[in-house]
mmCIF file of C-alpha atoms in Angstrom:
data_model
loop_
_atom_site.group_PDB
_atom_site.id
_atom_site.type_symbol
_atom_site.label_atom_id
_atom_site.label_comp_id
_atom_site.label_asym_id
_atom_site.label_seq_id
_atom_site.Cartn_x
_atom_site.Cartn_y
_atom_site.Cartn_z
ATOM 1 C CA CYS F 1 -20.432 -34.987 42.717
ATOM 2 C CA ILE F 2 -19.446 -31.845 40.848
ATOM 3 C CA THR F 3 -22.509 -30.019 39.546
ATOM 4 C CA SER F 4 -20.837 -27.179 37.646
ATOM 5 C CA VAL F 5 -17.365 -26.352 36.630
ATOM 6 C CA ALA F 6 -16.194 -22.835 35.770
ATOM 7 C CA PRO F 7 -14.828 -22.568 32.222
ATOM 8 C CA ALA F 8 -11.054 -22.767 32.066
ATOM 9 C CA VAL F 9 -9.255 -19.566 31.282
ATOM 10 C CA VAL F 10 -6.444 -21.182 29.278
ATOM 11 C CA PRO F 11 -8.602 -22.484 26.350
ATOM 12 C CA SER F 12 -10.143 -19.045 26.058
ATOM 13 C CA LEU F 13 -6.759 -17.405 25.795
ATOM 14 C CA ILE F 14 -5.605 -20.039 23.244
ATOM 15 C CA THR F 15 -8.743 -19.410 21.130
ATOM 16 C CA ASN F 16 -8.312 -15.655 21.227
ATOM 17 C CA THR F 17 -4.635 -15.930 20.364
ATOM 18 C CA PHE F 18 -5.442 -18.249 17.417
ATOM 19 C CA HIS F 19 -8.209 -15.921 16.223
ATOM 20 C CA THR F 20 -5.874 -12.858 16.357
ATOM 21 C CA GLN F 21 -3.118 -14.725 14.512
ATOM 22 C CA HIS F 22 -5.615 -15.899 11.912
ATOM 23 C CA ILE F 23 -6.821 -12.357 11.289
ATOM 24 C CA GLN F 24 -3.275 -11.035 11.007
ATOM 25 C CA ALA F 25 -2.349 -13.874 8.606
ATOM 26 C CA THR F 26 -5.316 -13.230 6.287
ATOM 27 C CA MET F 27 -5.309 -9.441 6.357
ATOM 28 C CA SER F 28 -4.327 -7.864 2.982
ATOM 29 C CA THR F 29 -3.507 -11.163 1.324
ATOM 30 C CA GLY F 30 -5.680 -10.520 -1.728
ATOM 31 C CA ASP F 31 -8.853 -11.950 -0.219
ATOM 32 C CA TYR F 32 -11.783 -11.037 -2.376
ATOM 33 C CA LYS F 33 -15.136 -12.101 -3.720
ATOM 34 C CA VAL F 34 -16.290 -10.072 -6.607
ATOM 35 C CA ALA F 35 -18.695 -10.690 -9.529
ATOM 36 C CA ASP F 36 -16.195 -10.358 -12.400
ATOM 37 C CA ILE F 37 -12.464 -9.674 -11.838
ATOM 38 C CA SER F 38 -12.023 -9.006 -15.571
ATOM 39 C CA LEU F 39 -13.725 -5.594 -15.149
ATOM 40 C CA ALA F 40 -10.746 -4.365 -13.181
ATOM 41 C CA ASP F 41 -9.195 -2.290 -16.028
ATOM 42 C CA TYR F 42 -12.370 -0.426 -16.566
ATOM 43 C CA GLY F 43 -12.715 0.067 -12.839
ATOM 44 C CA ARG F 44 -9.223 1.460 -12.573
ATOM 45 C CA LYS F 45 -10.021 4.067 -15.262
ATOM 46 C CA GLU F 46 -13.175 5.063 -13.401
ATOM 47 C CA ILE F 47 -11.346 5.320 -10.083
ATOM 48 C CA ASP F 48 -8.660 7.518 -11.641
ATOM 49 C CA MET F 49 -11.357 9.873 -12.955
ATOM 50 C CA ALA F 50 -13.078 9.959 -9.574
ATOM 51 C CA GLU F 51 -9.825 10.939 -7.853
ATOM 52 C CA VAL F 52 -9.828 14.167 -9.866
ATOM 53 C CA GLU F 53 -13.287 14.991 -8.465
ATOM 54 C CA MET F 54 -12.346 14.254 -4.841
ATOM 55 C CA PRO F 55 -9.514 16.662 -4.012
ATOM 56 C CA GLY F 56 -10.102 16.449 -0.221
ATOM 57 C CA LEU F 57 -9.298 12.766 -0.058
ATOM 58 C CA MET F 58 -6.432 13.149 -2.481
ATOM 59 C CA SER F 59 -4.780 15.952 -0.460
ATOM 60 C CA SER F 60 -5.194 13.947 2.766
ATOM 61 C CA ARG F 61 -2.978 11.236 1.259
ATOM 62 C CA THR F 62 0.032 13.610 1.108
ATOM 63 C CA GLU F 63 -0.840 15.713 4.150
ATOM 64 C CA TYR F 64 -1.219 12.919 6.709
ATOM 65 C CA GLY F 65 1.364 10.402 5.489
ATOM 66 C CA ASP F 66 0.999 7.144 7.342
ATOM 67 C CA ALA F 67 -1.298 8.332 10.090
ATOM 68 C CA LEU F 68 -3.182 5.037 10.087
ATOM 69 C CA LYS F 69 -0.112 2.791 10.109
ATOM 70 C CA GLY F 70 -0.959 -0.495 11.848
ATOM 71 C CA ALA F 71 -4.688 0.282 12.039
ATOM 72 C CA ARG F 72 -7.022 -2.494 10.905
ATOM 73 C CA ILE F 73 -10.105 -0.960 9.314
ATOM 74 C CA SER F 74 -13.259 -2.765 8.167
ATOM 75 C CA GLY F 75 -15.964 -0.964 6.257
ATOM 76 C CA SER F 76 -19.373 -1.690 4.837
ATOM 77 C CA LEU F 77 -20.633 0.896 2.389
ATOM 78 C CA HIS F 78 -21.991 0.978 -1.145
ATOM 79 C CA MET F 79 -19.125 -0.284 -3.320
ATOM 80 C CA THR F 80 -18.773 2.478 -5.883
ATOM 81 C CA VAL F 81 -15.847 4.194 -7.556
ATOM 82 C CA GLN F 82 -16.084 6.940 -4.906
ATOM 83 C CA THR F 83 -15.858 4.312 -2.154
ATOM 84 C CA ALA F 84 -12.827 2.841 -3.969
ATOM 85 C CA VAL F 85 -11.133 6.272 -3.695
ATOM 86 C CA LEU F 86 -11.881 6.215 0.043
ATOM 87 C CA ILE F 87 -10.533 2.715 0.377
ATOM 88 C CA GLU F 88 -7.313 3.574 -1.440
ATOM 89 C CA THR F 89 -6.919 6.737 0.665
ATOM 90 C CA LEU F 90 -7.223 4.674 3.864
ATOM 91 C CA LYS F 91 -4.676 2.220 2.459
ATOM 92 C CA SER F 92 -2.226 4.997 1.494
ATOM 93 C CA LEU F 93 -2.497 6.334 5.041
ATOM 94 C CA GLY F 94 -1.216 3.003 6.282
ATOM 95 C CA GLY F 95 -4.413 1.174 7.147
ATOM 96 C CA ASP F 96 -4.999 -2.555 6.604
ATOM 97 C CA ILE F 97 -8.403 -2.543 4.918
ATOM 98 C CA ARG F 98 -11.193 -5.131 4.554
ATOM 99 C CA TRP F 99 -14.361 -4.009 2.822
ATOM 100 C CA CYS F 100 -17.844 -5.447 2.311
ATOM 101 C CA SER F 101 -20.544 -3.971 0.080
ATOM 102 C CA CYS F 102 -23.635 -3.136 1.964
ATOM 103 C CA ASN F 103 -26.075 -3.473 -0.963
ATOM 104 C CA ILE F 104 -25.751 -5.856 -3.884
ATOM 105 C CA PHE F 105 -27.971 -3.627 -6.017
ATOM 106 C CA SER F 106 -25.727 -0.575 -5.682
ATOM 107 C CA THR F 107 -22.416 -2.371 -6.152
ATOM 108 C CA GLN F 108 -20.325 -1.231 -9.120
ATOM 109 C CA ASP F 109 -18.624 -4.486 -10.010
ATOM 110 C CA HIS F 110 -15.859 -2.770 -11.914
ATOM 111 C CA ALA F 111 -14.849 -0.740 -8.889
ATOM 112 C CA ALA F 112 -14.788 -3.795 -6.656
ATOM 113 C CA ALA F 113 -12.778 -5.701 -9.250
ATOM 114 C CA ALA F 114 -10.132 -2.956 -9.456
ATOM 115 C CA ILE F 115 -9.728 -2.805 -5.668
ATOM 116 C CA ALA F 116 -9.458 -6.616 -5.467
ATOM 117 C CA ARG F 117 -6.976 -6.919 -8.370
ATOM 118 C CA ASP F 118 -4.709 -4.107 -7.120
ATOM 119 C CA GLU F 119 -4.841 -5.550 -3.591
ATOM 120 C CA SER F 120 -5.818 -2.201 -2.102
ATOM 121 C CA ALA F 121 -8.091 -4.113 0.232
ATOM 122 C CA ALA F 122 -9.711 -7.409 0.851
ATOM 123 C CA VAL F 123 -13.074 -6.715 -0.760
ATOM 124 C CA PHE F 124 -16.294 -8.686 -0.738
ATOM 125 C CA ALA F 125 -18.878 -7.215 -3.100
#
């Protein structure tokens, strides 16, 4: 009578491989959940204005090129227009970005909508 059997290694490898392939297949495919996607135009205007006020991030886009190429980055921070500038900077540096708002009460829906519509990142806010 066998009382215990060690878990097989093969199913674990298959599961991990499937999980990795699933993540790669869904990364940057326009995944989003935002309150109102129709706010995207207003959000884009706000993001463009915020870029002027954030010269450090803007200069890093040109200075570092594609330093994050191939990197998969997930973030959870207040979804504001300033966060949107950060997300687009990480994207321009080559990162594959997924973002989740950390607080529904501080989320600027127009910023989340612009990021989702422009496919800068998969965003859930």
